[in-house]
Short mmCIF file of C-alpha atoms in Angstrom, two decimals:
data_model
loop_
_atom_site.label_atom_id
_atom_site.label_comp_id
_atom_site.label_asym_id
_atom_site.label_seq_id
_atom_site.Cartn_x
_atom_site.Cartn_y
_atom_site.Cartn_z
CA MET B 1 0.41 0.20 0.33
CA LYS B 2 3.16 1.89 0.61
CA LYS B 3 3.10 2.75 -3.27
CA ILE B 4 0.94 5.43 -2.70
CA LEU B 5 3.80 7.26 -1.76
CA TYR B 6 5.24 7.36 -4.49
CA VAL B 7 3.35 9.13 -6.71
CA PRO B 8 4.23 13.11 -6.80
CA GLY B 9 0.62 14.27 -6.88
CA VAL B 10 -0.68 11.86 -3.76
CA VAL B 11 2.65 13.10 -1.93
CA VAL B 12 2.09 16.46 -2.45
CA ALA B 13 -2.12 16.01 -1.38
CA LEU B 14 -0.99 14.16 1.52
CA SER B 15 1.36 17.18 2.62
CA SER B 16 -0.74 19.88 2.59
CA LEU B 17 -2.98 17.52 4.47
CA LEU B 18 -0.43 17.07 7.20
CA ALA B 19 0.49 21.28 7.04
CA VAL B 20 -3.50 21.60 7.38
CA ASN B 21 -3.49 19.10 10.65
CA ALA B 22 -0.40 20.53 12.06
CA PHE B 23 -2.82 24.02 12.54
CA ALA B 24 -5.69 21.45 13.74
CA GLN B 25 -3.72 20.22 16.20
CA ALA B 26 -3.22 23.47 18.33
CA LYS B 27 -5.44 22.61 21.23
CA PRO B 28 -8.62 24.61 21.77
CA ASP B 29 -7.49 27.08 24.43
CA VAL B 30 -4.31 28.17 22.17
CA LEU B 31 -7.20 28.50 19.35
CA VAL B 32 -9.57 30.74 21.59
CA LYS B 33 -6.28 32.99 22.76
CA GLN B 34 -5.04 33.02 18.72
CA ARG B 35 -8.43 34.16 17.51
CA GLN B 36 -8.98 36.98 20.47
CA ALA B 37 -5.50 37.98 19.72
CA ALA B 38 -6.39 38.42 15.84
CA MET B 39 -9.72 40.54 16.97
CA THR B 40 -7.60 42.09 19.59
CA LEU B 41 -5.42 43.74 16.75
CA GLN B 42 -8.77 44.54 14.50
CA GLY B 43 -9.51 46.67 17.43
CA LYS B 44 -6.20 47.97 17.66
CA TYR B 45 -6.26 49.09 14.30
CA PHE B 46 -9.83 50.05 13.62
CA GLY B 47 -10.25 52.22 16.91
CA PRO B 48 -9.01 55.32 15.62
CA LEU B 49 -10.50 54.63 12.23
CA GLY B 50 -14.01 54.35 13.70
CA GLY B 51 -12.70 57.50 15.89
CA MET B 52 -12.13 59.48 12.46
CA ALA B 53 -16.00 58.21 10.99
CA ALA B 54 -17.11 59.91 14.07
CA GLY B 55 -15.14 62.57 14.30
CA ARG B 56 -13.72 62.42 17.40
CA VAL B 57 -9.82 61.99 15.76
CA PRO B 58 -8.99 64.37 12.91
CA PHE B 59 -8.92 62.42 9.67
CA ASP B 60 -5.98 61.53 8.64
CA ALA B 61 -5.56 59.90 5.28
CA ALA B 62 -1.87 58.11 5.75
CA VAL B 63 -2.81 56.20 8.72
CA VAL B 64 -6.39 55.27 7.39
CA SER B 65 -4.64 53.70 4.41
CA ARG B 66 -1.58 51.96 7.03
CA ASN B 67 -4.31 50.35 9.02
CA ALA B 68 -6.82 49.60 6.24
CA GLY B 69 -3.99 47.18 4.96
CA TYR B 70 -3.30 45.62 8.25
CA LEU B 71 -6.95 44.98 8.83
CA GLU B 72 -7.26 43.24 5.51
CA VAL B 73 -4.67 40.99 6.96
CA LEU B 74 -5.95 40.41 10.35
CA ALA B 75 -9.40 40.27 9.05
CA LYS B 76 -8.26 37.18 7.54
CA MET B 77 -6.81 35.75 11.10
CA PRO B 78 -9.96 34.84 13.45
CA TRP B 79 -11.89 32.09 11.54
CA ASP B 80 -9.90 29.25 11.63
CA GLY B 81 -9.53 29.88 15.76
CA PHE B 82 -13.69 29.15 15.93
CA ASP B 83 -12.90 25.56 15.45
CA ALA B 84 -15.97 22.92 16.42
CA SER B 85 -13.04 21.91 19.38
CA THR B 86 -13.36 25.18 21.25
CA SER B 87 -17.20 25.16 21.57
CA GLY B 88 -16.73 24.25 25.39
CA GLU B 89 -14.35 26.68 26.14
CA LYS B 90 -14.69 29.69 27.93
CA SER B 91 -15.03 33.27 25.68
CA ASN B 92 -17.48 35.84 24.59
CA ALA B 93 -18.12 33.27 21.32
CA LEU B 94 -22.14 32.71 21.41
CA PRO B 95 -23.00 29.11 20.37
CA GLU B 96 -24.89 29.94 16.77
CA VAL B 97 -21.14 30.45 16.45
CA PHE B 98 -21.03 26.42 16.27
CA SER B 99 -24.22 25.72 15.46
CA ASN B 100 -25.03 28.45 12.28
CA THR B 101 -21.73 28.24 10.76
CA ALA B 102 -23.04 29.38 7.29
CA LYS B 103 -23.92 32.91 8.88
CA PHE B 104 -21.26 33.28 10.84
CA LYS B 105 -19.11 32.30 7.58
CA GLN B 106 -20.92 34.86 5.70
CA ALA B 107 -20.27 37.45 8.37
CA ALA B 108 -16.88 36.41 8.35
CA ASP B 109 -16.75 37.05 4.82
CA HIS B 110 -19.22 40.46 4.99
CA LEU B 111 -15.85 41.73 6.81
CA GLN B 112 -13.48 40.74 4.47
CA THR B 113 -15.41 42.30 1.91
CA GLU B 114 -15.98 45.51 3.20
CA VAL B 115 -12.14 45.81 4.36
CA GLY B 116 -10.94 44.92 0.78
CA LYS B 117 -13.71 48.02 -0.08
CA LEU B 118 -11.79 50.40 2.20
CA VAL B 119 -8.54 49.10 1.20
CA THR B 120 -9.22 50.29 -2.57
CA VAL B 121 -11.60 53.75 -1.32
CA SER B 122 -8.62 55.29 1.20
CA LYS B 123 -6.10 54.79 -1.08
CA GLY B 124 -8.06 57.34 -3.30
CA GLY B 125 -7.63 59.59 -0.81
CA ASN B 126 -11.55 61.20 -0.40
CA GLU B 127 -12.30 61.88 2.92
CA ALA B 128 -16.10 61.75 2.42
CA ASP B 129 -15.94 58.66 0.69
CA THR B 130 -13.60 56.66 3.05
CA LYS B 131 -15.43 57.39 6.51
CA ALA B 132 -18.41 55.54 4.96
CA ALA B 133 -16.06 52.41 4.06
CA ILE B 134 -15.24 52.51 8.06
CA GLY B 135 -18.18 53.39 8.16
CA ALA B 136 -19.47 50.16 6.68
CA VAL B 137 -16.47 48.22 7.87
CA GLY B 138 -17.62 49.04 11.52
CA LYS B 139 -20.98 47.74 10.77
CA ALA B 140 -19.49 44.72 9.43
CA CYS B 141 -17.95 44.29 13.00
CA GLY B 142 -20.94 45.04 14.82
CA GLY B 143 -23.51 42.86 12.40
CA CYS B 144 -21.05 39.99 13.61
CA HIS B 145 -20.81 40.38 17.26
CA GLU B 146 -24.91 41.42 17.68
CA ASP B 147 -25.74 37.70 16.82
CA PHE B 148 -22.30 35.88 17.71
CA ARG B 149 -20.51 37.65 20.58
CA VAL B 150 -22.04 37.75 24.27
CA LYS B 151 -23.11 41.46 24.85
CA GLN B 152 -20.62 43.57 26.30
CA LYS B 153 -21.36 45.42 29.39
CA MET S 17 -3.32 82.75 18.20
CA LYS S 18 -5.89 81.07 16.59
CA LYS S 19 -4.69 82.16 13.06
CA ILE S 20 -2.09 79.40 13.21
CA LEU S 21 -4.73 76.73 12.64
CA TYR S 22 -5.56 78.46 9.17
CA VAL S 23 -2.03 77.66 7.73
CA PRO S 24 -2.51 74.58 5.69
CA GLY S 25 0.73 72.65 6.27
CA VAL S 26 0.65 73.26 10.04
CA VAL S 27 -3.26 72.19 10.23
CA VAL S 28 -1.94 69.00 8.84
CA ALA S 29 1.05 68.66 11.27
CA LEU S 30 -1.82 69.12 14.05
CA SER S 31 -3.87 66.51 12.87
CA SER S 32 -1.06 63.95 12.45
CA LEU S 33 0.45 64.95 15.80
CA LEU S 34 -3.25 64.79 17.01
CA ALA S 35 -3.89 61.20 15.35
CA VAL S 36 -0.31 60.04 16.57
CA ASN S 37 -1.87 61.25 20.28
CA ALA S 38 -4.99 58.86 19.78
CA PHE S 39 -2.87 55.89 19.64
CA ALA S 40 -0.85 57.23 22.65
CA GLN S 41 -3.45 57.99 24.98
CA ALA S 42 -4.25 54.37 24.85
CA LYS S 43 -3.79 53.28 28.64
CA PRO S 44 -0.94 50.67 29.25
CA ASP S 45 -2.57 47.38 30.10
CA VAL S 46 -4.68 47.84 27.08
CA LEU S 47 -0.53 48.25 25.15
CA VAL S 48 0.33 45.00 26.95
CA LYS S 49 -2.42 43.74 25.59
CA GLN S 50 -2.29 44.22 22.34
CA ARG S 51 1.73 44.16 21.97
CA GLN S 52 1.00 40.39 23.93
CA ALA S 53 -1.70 39.60 20.80
CA ALA S 54 0.92 40.30 17.94
CA MET S 55 3.45 38.14 19.58
CA THR S 56 0.65 35.12 20.15
CA LEU S 57 0.11 35.82 16.18
CA GLN S 58 3.36 35.72 15.40
CA GLY S 59 3.29 32.10 17.25
CA LYS S 60 0.60 30.89 15.60
CA TYR S 61 2.13 31.74 11.86
CA PHE S 62 5.97 31.03 12.67
CA GLY S 63 5.34 28.05 14.51
CA PRO S 64 4.32 25.37 11.27
CA LEU S 65 7.06 27.08 9.83
CA GLY S 66 9.66 26.30 12.27
CA GLY S 67 8.16 22.71 12.78
CA MET S 68 8.68 22.23 8.60
CA ALA S 69 12.73 23.56 9.00
CA ALA S 70 12.91 21.20 11.52
CA GLY S 71 11.81 18.49 9.60
CA ARG S 72 8.53 17.61 12.32
CA VAL S 73 5.70 19.05 9.59
CA PRO S 74 6.12 18.53 6.05
CA PHE S 75 7.41 21.16 3.36
CA ASP S 76 4.67 23.23 2.10
CA ALA S 77 5.66 26.66 -0.27
CA ALA S 78 2.17 27.64 -0.18
CA VAL S 79 2.19 27.96 3.50
CA VAL S 80 4.79 29.59 3.99
CA SER S 81 4.65 32.02 1.71
CA ARG S 82 1.07 32.59 2.84
CA ASN S 83 2.54 32.67 6.39
CA ALA S 84 5.85 35.10 5.64
CA GLY S 85 3.09 37.41 4.33
CA TYR S 86 1.27 38.15 7.37
CA LEU S 87 4.09 37.75 9.25
CA GLU S 88 5.31 40.63 7.76
CA VAL S 89 2.68 42.78 8.51
CA LEU S 90 2.68 41.79 12.25
CA ALA S 91 6.33 42.25 13.04
CA LYS S 92 5.37 45.44 12.75
CA MET S 93 2.57 45.79 15.51
CA PRO S 94 4.75 45.00 18.86
CA TRP S 95 6.66 47.65 19.23
CA ASP S 96 4.62 50.69 19.99
CA GLY S 97 3.38 48.39 22.97
CA PHE S 98 6.38 48.42 24.68
CA ASP S 99 6.04 52.24 25.55
CA ALA S 100 6.98 53.54 29.09
CA SER S 101 4.33 53.79 30.65
CA THR S 102 3.64 50.17 30.25
CA SER S 103 7.11 49.20 32.33
CA GLY S 104 4.80 48.59 35.92
CA GLU S 105 2.64 46.38 33.66
CA LYS S 106 2.57 42.41 34.44
CA SER S 107 4.23 41.58 31.50
CA ASN S 108 7.21 38.81 30.31
CA ALA S 109 9.12 41.94 29.31
CA LEU S 110 12.58 42.58 30.88
CA PRO S 111 13.64 45.72 32.15
CA GLU S 112 16.14 46.14 29.87
CA VAL S 113 12.90 47.30 27.16
CA PHE S 114 12.69 49.75 28.79
CA SER S 115 16.00 50.57 29.83
CA ASN S 116 17.79 49.98 26.38
CA THR S 117 15.31 51.15 23.57
CA ALA S 118 18.37 51.53 21.19
CA LYS S 119 19.20 47.73 21.73
CA PHE S 120 15.65 46.61 21.94
CA LYS S 121 14.97 48.45 18.71
CA GLN S 122 17.76 47.18 16.88
CA ALA S 123 16.36 43.19 17.24
CA ALA S 124 12.79 44.73 16.91
CA ASP S 125 14.23 45.68 13.17
CA HIS S 126 15.98 42.27 12.66
CA LEU S 127 13.14 40.76 13.28
CA GLN S 128 11.71 42.47 10.82
CA THR S 129 14.58 42.50 7.76
CA GLU S 130 14.90 38.62 8.72
CA VAL S 131 10.64 38.08 7.55
CA GLY S 132 11.22 40.72 4.76
CA LYS S 133 14.25 37.97 3.49
CA LEU S 134 11.82 34.71 4.32
CA VAL S 135 9.26 36.81 2.15
CA THR S 136 11.46 37.01 -0.60
CA VAL S 137 12.97 33.66 -0.57
CA SER S 138 9.48 32.14 -0.21
CA LYS S 139 8.77 32.83 -3.59
CA GLY S 140 11.30 31.46 -4.73
CA GLY S 141 9.67 28.32 -4.08
CA ASN S 142 13.62 26.82 -3.42
CA GLU S 143 13.09 24.38 -0.30
CA ALA S 144 16.53 24.63 1.27
CA ASP S 145 16.94 28.34 0.87
CA THR S 146 13.29 28.63 2.20
CA LYS S 147 14.39 27.21 5.53
CA ALA S 148 17.55 28.72 6.16
CA ALA S 149 15.35 31.74 5.91
CA ILE S 150 12.98 30.37 8.20
CA GLY S 151 15.72 29.66 10.58
CA ALA S 152 17.04 33.37 10.39
CA VAL S 153 13.31 33.93 11.46
CA GLY S 154 14.06 31.86 14.33
CA LYS S 155 17.03 33.26 15.56
CA ALA S 156 15.66 36.98 15.14
CA CYS S 157 13.19 35.82 17.64
CA GLY S 158 15.31 33.70 19.61
CA GLY S 159 17.42 36.27 19.79
CA CYS S 160 15.40 39.28 21.28
CA HIS S 161 13.73 36.72 23.68
CA GLU S 162 17.08 35.91 24.93
CA ASP S 163 17.78 39.21 25.85
CA PHE S 164 14.58 41.04 26.28
CA ARG S 165 11.71 38.63 27.41
CA VAL S 166 11.49 36.76 31.05
CA LYS S 167 12.53 33.10 30.54
CA GLN S 168 10.14 30.89 30.04
CA LYS S 169 9.67 27.56 32.27
#
């Protein structure tokens, strides 16, 4: 049966599978810590933009563009941390994360789409358009938190 | 004295200053949480690469390239969290972080340089070169931890 390992395509597929497994083997508490870290950094880099959109912080196109680029990467990071193995871990994730995975994935994809738009718009330098795009990202964050996160006090 | 605010260049400079202050106003405990989050995610995305370089995980060029891109962004994120205001916070940062800021900055810059090299090399797809670049990133992590982080048990 070892013969199959000598078929190059299968070796590649097997390697990929093992590499993926190397991720999946992270313990549930580690996965929670990692996904929370991604959310923390999303907050770090979105916070000032939200402040700008709300007029609490002066608009700074360079900061928006830089942070939008960071957020584009960070917005990809939390989702594999919401593995089913973490459903029993202490966190702010509501059970709906694990019971309605299609809707949760849709919300995650929506955030990434809106962040992508912000990246594009922020490069144009138009303040009003950029603030509108920031608002849309904020709504994507808030919408997902509304459905899938324990209410914050 | 308000007149100065109507000079466009000054308005820009002032806006930038205020935007920077908006970051600096983060509380020390928040700064610590954010910098630890960046380190946690560096661990998430470097871990499998270290495993590949050590031969514990099958080499996967696509994963290396993707993670290297993530690490390039993540390697920029922790440093402003090591603000002097955080020196009294509970963390694994040794006092040297705050007493030898030049050496600390050098170590931080070194990591970013090595990650940049890994990004470039990983695009080339040469396994041996990529593994060597992974090793250099690992040394940059470890060197800084050696000097600036509480020894881990």
